[in-house]
Amino acid sequence: MINAKLAAQSHPSQQTIVKLTETVSFGGEEIVIIGGPCTVESLEQMETVAQNLAVAPVQALRGGVYKPRTSPYAFQGMGEDGLEILTTVRSRYNIPVVTEVMSISQINMVAAHADMLQIGSRNMQNFDLLKALGEVNKPILLKRGLAATIEEFVMAAEYILSHGNPHVVLCERGIRSFDNYTRNVLDLGAVAALKQITHLPVIVDPSHAVGKRELVAPMARAAVACGADGLIIECHPEPEKSVSDARQALSLSDMVNLVASLKPIATAVGRNISESIGVDLKSAPIFCAA
Ligand code: PEP
Ligand code: MN
């Protein structure tokens, strides 16, 4: 038994709804899809993503501006300039944005620009950061640690809840194992377990789990089939040119096709893929990629 007083589900019907906007919530009937590049690279890139994903549709855009990179010499993200880009795209296209916060000192700045704060795998047990996020009035997307047990994952969520923020969404993103053919191993058993152990919404990131674009769509479909409340998927206008995680990035047209393919699966498990576009195309300028 996991001793999570606040995160534990007390009854099978107990399900927390985490509101992202007035019209988009995690944990209800609708599957929430977040799409976008690993890293924010330019305004043009994010405009192209927003324009193209409008037809999918996706309910939120992702894009990292503070990037946890294995090498200190790799691009670390655009920082505040990237946040400005997210804010511009957010207001121009009327779509919520999700981005990672890596340290306590970044919280206020990121919370002023983003609708949801992502805690990356590498920070899942950064307990001071988790405590500080408990004081934030924004939804938190908590990603499972690279080698975290289900219990450690739930207890990480418990840190945020017990420090005052009830708006936590869990994200299974694959765990390390012996086989490196796929980047990680997508633990769909954990998704089913978390849905029973906790009342929190659970979404899946198939991109970091498999690390290869040709494996992303089947795993996204499997995630919806096994009860995930949403997906976060990396895609890019020119996947091979992505500054980070290029190998796993979908093209924007593949992303649109993937979302369409999820609909019958969602229906089969009593869920919906939202038809509502989070983007107001009428007021959005038409961007033409060079
Ligand atoms: C990401 O979402 O780009 C990311 C770095 O994910 P993770 O923390 O799951 O590796
Ligand atoms: Mn990435």
Coordinates of C-alpha atoms and ligand atoms in Angstrom, one line a residue:
M1 CA 0.0 0.0 0.0
I2 CA 1.3 3.4 -0.9
N3 CA 1.0 5.9 1.9
A4 CA -0.2 8.8 -0.2
K5 CA -2.8 10.5 1.9
L6 CA -3.8 13.0 -0.8
A7 CA -2.9 11.3 -4.1
A8 CA -4.5 8.0 -3.2
Q9 CA -7.9 7.1 -4.7
S10 CA -10.4 6.4 -2.0
H11 CA -13.1 5.1 -4.3
P12 CA -13.0 3.7 -7.9
S13 CA -15.2 6.6 -9.0
Q14 CA -13.0 9.3 -7.5
Q15 CA -11.3 11.2 -10.4
T16 CA -9.8 14.6 -10.1
I17 CA -10.4 16.9 -13.0
V18 CA -7.5 19.3 -13.7
K19 CA -8.6 22.3 -15.6
L20 CA -6.2 23.8 -18.2
T21 CA -8.5 26.4 -19.6
E22 CA -12.3 27.1 -19.4
T23 CA -12.8 24.5 -22.1
V24 CA -9.9 22.0 -21.7
S25 CA -9.6 19.7 -18.7
F26 CA -7.6 16.5 -17.9
G27 CA -9.4 13.6 -16.4
G28 CA -12.9 14.0 -17.9
E29 CA -14.3 12.2 -21.0
E30 CA -12.1 14.0 -23.4
I31 CA -8.6 12.9 -24.2
V32 CA -6.3 16.0 -24.1
I33 CA -3.6 16.1 -26.7
I34 CA -0.5 18.4 -26.3
G35 CA 1.7 18.7 -29.3
G36 CA 4.8 20.6 -30.3
P37 CA 8.5 20.6 -30.6
C38 CA 11.0 19.4 -27.9
T39 CA 12.5 22.9 -27.9
V40 CA 11.2 26.3 -28.9
E41 CA 13.6 27.4 -31.6
S42 CA 11.9 30.5 -33.2
L43 CA 8.6 32.4 -33.4
E44 CA 8.3 31.1 -37.0
Q45 CA 8.7 27.5 -35.9
M46 CA 6.0 27.9 -33.2
E47 CA 3.7 29.8 -35.5
T48 CA 3.9 26.9 -38.1
V49 CA 3.3 24.4 -35.4
A50 CA 0.2 26.3 -34.1
Q51 CA -1.2 26.8 -37.6
N52 CA -0.8 23.1 -38.6
L53 CA -2.0 21.6 -35.4
A54 CA -5.1 23.6 -35.5
V55 CA -6.6 21.1 -37.8
A56 CA -5.6 18.0 -35.7
P57 CA -6.8 19.5 -33.4
V58 CA -4.6 19.6 -30.4
Q59 CA -5.7 21.3 -27.2
A60 CA -2.3 22.7 -26.1
L61 CA 1.1 23.4 -27.4
R62 CA 4.4 22.2 -25.9
G63 CA 7.9 23.6 -26.3
G64 CA 10.8 23.7 -23.9
V65 CA 12.7 26.9 -23.2
Y66 CA 14.7 25.6 -20.3
K67 CA 16.1 22.3 -21.5
P68 CA 17.7 19.5 -19.3
R69 CA 20.4 18.3 -21.7
T70 CA 22.8 15.4 -21.0
S71 CA 25.7 17.5 -22.2
P72 CA 26.4 20.9 -20.8
Y73 CA 27.7 21.9 -24.3
A74 CA 24.3 21.1 -26.0
F75 CA 21.8 23.9 -26.6
Q76 CA 20.2 24.7 -23.2
G77 CA 17.0 26.4 -24.6
M78 CA 16.1 30.0 -25.4
G79 CA 15.1 30.9 -21.8
E80 CA 13.2 34.1 -21.4
D81 CA 13.2 34.8 -25.2
G82 CA 11.5 31.5 -25.6
L83 CA 8.9 32.3 -23.0
E84 CA 8.1 35.5 -25.0
I85 CA 7.6 33.3 -28.1
L86 CA 5.2 31.0 -26.2
T87 CA 3.3 34.0 -25.0
T88 CA 3.0 35.5 -28.5
V89 CA 1.8 32.2 -30.0
R90 CA -0.5 31.6 -27.0
S91 CA -2.4 34.9 -27.4
R92 CA -2.2 35.0 -31.2
Y93 CA -3.7 31.5 -31.6
N94 CA -5.7 31.4 -28.4
I95 CA -4.1 28.1 -27.3
P96 CA -2.7 27.1 -24.0
V97 CA 1.1 26.4 -23.7
V98 CA 3.0 23.9 -21.6
T99 CA 6.7 24.3 -20.8
E100 CA 9.3 22.9 -18.4
V101 CA 10.5 24.6 -15.3
M102 CA 13.9 23.3 -14.0
S103 CA 14.5 25.3 -10.9
I104 CA 12.8 27.2 -8.1
S105 CA 14.2 30.4 -9.5
Q106 CA 12.4 29.9 -12.8
I107 CA 9.0 29.3 -11.3
N108 CA 7.6 32.8 -11.2
M109 CA 8.8 33.7 -14.7
V110 CA 7.5 30.5 -16.3
A111 CA 4.2 30.7 -14.4
A112 CA 3.7 34.2 -15.8
H113 CA 3.9 32.9 -19.4
A114 CA 2.7 29.3 -19.4
D115 CA -0.7 27.6 -18.6
M116 CA 0.9 24.4 -17.3
L117 CA 4.3 23.8 -15.8
Q118 CA 6.1 20.7 -16.7
I119 CA 8.4 18.9 -14.3
G120 CA 10.9 16.8 -16.2
S121 CA 11.9 13.3 -15.4
R122 CA 15.3 14.4 -14.1
N123 CA 13.6 16.6 -11.5
M124 CA 10.8 14.2 -10.4
Q125 CA 12.5 13.8 -7.0
N126 CA 13.8 17.4 -6.7
F127 CA 11.9 17.7 -3.5
D128 CA 12.5 21.4 -2.9
L129 CA 11.2 22.2 -6.4
L130 CA 8.2 20.0 -5.8
K131 CA 7.4 21.8 -2.5
A132 CA 7.7 25.2 -4.3
L133 CA 5.3 24.0 -7.0
G134 CA 2.8 23.3 -4.2
E135 CA 2.5 27.0 -3.9
V136 CA 1.9 27.7 -7.5
N137 CA -1.6 28.3 -8.8
K138 CA -1.2 26.6 -12.1
P139 CA -1.6 22.9 -13.2
I140 CA 1.6 20.9 -13.0
L141 CA 2.6 18.2 -15.4
L142 CA 4.7 15.8 -13.4
K143 CA 6.8 13.4 -15.5
R144 CA 7.9 10.1 -14.1
G145 CA 11.6 9.8 -13.3
L146 CA 13.9 7.8 -15.6
A147 CA 14.1 5.0 -13.0
A148 CA 11.4 5.9 -10.6
T149 CA 9.1 3.2 -9.1
I150 CA 5.3 3.8 -9.3
E151 CA 5.4 4.5 -5.5
E152 CA 8.2 7.1 -5.9
F153 CA 6.2 8.7 -8.7
V154 CA 3.0 8.9 -6.6
M155 CA 4.9 10.2 -3.6
A156 CA 6.4 12.9 -5.8
A157 CA 2.9 14.0 -6.7
E158 CA 2.1 13.9 -3.0
Y159 CA 4.8 16.5 -2.3
I160 CA 3.0 19.0 -4.6
L161 CA -0.4 18.2 -3.3
S162 CA 0.6 18.4 0.3
H163 CA 2.2 21.8 -0.2
G164 CA -1.1 23.2 -1.5
N165 CA -1.5 22.6 -5.2
P166 CA -4.1 20.0 -6.1
H167 CA -3.8 20.5 -9.9
V168 CA -1.4 17.7 -10.7
V169 CA -1.4 15.6 -13.9
L170 CA 0.9 12.5 -14.0
C171 CA 2.9 11.6 -17.1
E172 CA 4.3 8.2 -17.9
R173 CA 7.2 8.8 -20.3
G174 CA 9.1 5.5 -20.3
I175 CA 11.6 4.1 -17.9
R176 CA 15.2 2.9 -18.3
S177 CA 15.8 -0.8 -19.0
F178 CA 18.5 -3.1 -20.4
D179 CA 17.4 -2.8 -24.1
N180 CA 18.4 0.4 -25.8
Y181 CA 16.6 -0.3 -29.1
T182 CA 13.9 1.9 -27.9
R183 CA 15.1 5.0 -25.9
N184 CA 13.1 3.8 -22.8
V185 CA 10.4 1.3 -22.1
L186 CA 6.9 2.6 -22.1
D187 CA 5.3 1.3 -19.0
L188 CA 1.6 1.1 -19.8
G189 CA 1.0 -1.2 -16.9
A190 CA 1.9 1.8 -14.7
V191 CA -0.8 3.9 -16.5
A192 CA -3.4 1.3 -15.6
A193 CA -2.0 1.0 -12.1
L194 CA -1.9 4.8 -11.5
K195 CA -5.5 5.1 -12.7
Q196 CA -6.4 2.7 -9.9
I197 CA -4.0 3.9 -7.2
T198 CA -4.6 7.6 -7.6
H199 CA -7.4 9.9 -8.6
L200 CA -5.1 12.1 -10.6
P201 CA -5.3 12.4 -14.4
V202 CA -2.6 10.3 -16.1
I203 CA -1.2 11.1 -19.6
V204 CA 1.4 9.4 -21.7
D205 CA 4.5 10.8 -23.6
P206 CA 5.2 8.1 -26.2
S207 CA 7.9 10.3 -27.8
H208 CA 10.5 10.1 -25.0
A209 CA 9.4 6.5 -24.3
V210 CA 10.3 5.1 -27.7
G211 CA 12.7 7.7 -29.1
K212 CA 11.9 6.7 -32.7
R213 CA 9.2 8.5 -34.7
E214 CA 8.0 5.4 -36.4
L215 CA 7.1 3.9 -33.0
V216 CA 5.3 6.9 -31.6
A217 CA 1.8 6.5 -33.2
P218 CA 1.3 2.8 -32.2
M219 CA 2.3 3.6 -28.6
A220 CA 0.0 6.7 -28.6
R221 CA -2.9 4.5 -29.7
A222 CA -2.0 1.9 -27.1
A223 CA -1.9 4.6 -24.4
V224 CA -5.5 5.7 -25.2
A225 CA -6.7 2.1 -25.3
C226 CA -5.3 1.5 -21.8
G227 CA -7.0 4.5 -20.2
A228 CA -4.6 7.4 -20.5
D229 CA -6.3 10.8 -20.1
G230 CA -4.1 12.5 -22.6
L231 CA -0.9 12.5 -24.6
I232 CA 2.0 14.8 -25.0
I233 CA 3.8 14.3 -28.3
E234 CA 6.8 15.9 -30.0
C235 CA 6.5 17.2 -33.5
H236 CA 8.3 19.7 -35.6
P237 CA 7.9 21.5 -38.9
E238 CA 11.2 19.9 -40.1
P239 CA 11.7 16.9 -37.8
E240 CA 15.3 16.1 -39.0
K241 CA 16.3 19.7 -38.2
S242 CA 15.0 19.7 -34.6
V243 CA 17.7 21.0 -32.3
S244 CA 16.9 18.3 -29.8
D245 CA 15.2 14.9 -29.9
A246 CA 15.1 15.0 -33.8
R247 CA 14.9 11.2 -34.1
Q248 CA 11.6 11.0 -32.2
A249 CA 9.9 14.1 -33.7
L250 CA 6.9 13.6 -35.9
S251 CA 6.2 15.7 -38.9
L252 CA 3.2 18.0 -38.5
S253 CA 1.2 16.0 -41.0
D254 CA 2.0 12.8 -39.2
M255 CA 0.7 14.4 -36.0
V256 CA -2.5 15.4 -37.7
N257 CA -3.0 11.8 -39.0
L258 CA -2.2 10.4 -35.6
V259 CA -4.8 12.4 -33.9
A260 CA -7.4 11.3 -36.5
S261 CA -6.4 7.6 -35.9
L262 CA -7.0 8.0 -32.2
K263 CA -10.7 8.7 -32.5
P264 CA -12.1 5.2 -33.0
I265 CA -9.9 3.9 -30.2
A266 CA -11.1 6.7 -27.8
T267 CA -14.7 5.8 -28.7
A268 CA -14.1 2.1 -28.1
V269 CA -13.0 2.9 -24.5
G270 CA -15.8 5.4 -23.8
R271 CA -13.7 8.5 -24.4
N272 CA -13.6 11.4 -26.9
I273 CA -11.0 13.1 -28.9
S274 CA -11.9 16.7 -28.7
E275 CA -13.2 18.2 -32.0
S276 CA -12.7 21.7 -30.6
I277 CA -9.7 23.6 -32.0
G278 CA -8.0 25.6 -29.4
V279 CA -7.0 27.9 -32.2
D280 CA -8.9 30.8 -33.5
L281 CA -7.8 30.7 -37.1
K282 CA -9.9 33.6 -38.2
S283 CA -7.9 36.0 -36.2
A284 CA -4.6 34.3 -36.8
P285 CA -2.2 35.6 -39.4
I286 CA -1.3 33.2 -42.2
F287 CA 2.3 32.2 -41.9
C288 CA 4.0 30.8 -44.9
A289 CA 7.1 28.7 -44.2
A290 CA 10.0 29.8 -46.3
Ligands
PEP1 C1 10.8 16.9 -22.7 O1 9.6 16.8 -22.5 O2 11.3 17.5 -23.7 C2 11.7 16.2 -21.8 C3 12.9 16.6 -21.6 O3 11.1 15.1 -21.2 P1 11.6 14.1 -20.0 O4 11.8 15.0 -18.8 O5 10.5 13.2 -19.9 O6 12.9 13.5 -20.5
MN2 MN 12.3 16.2 -25.8

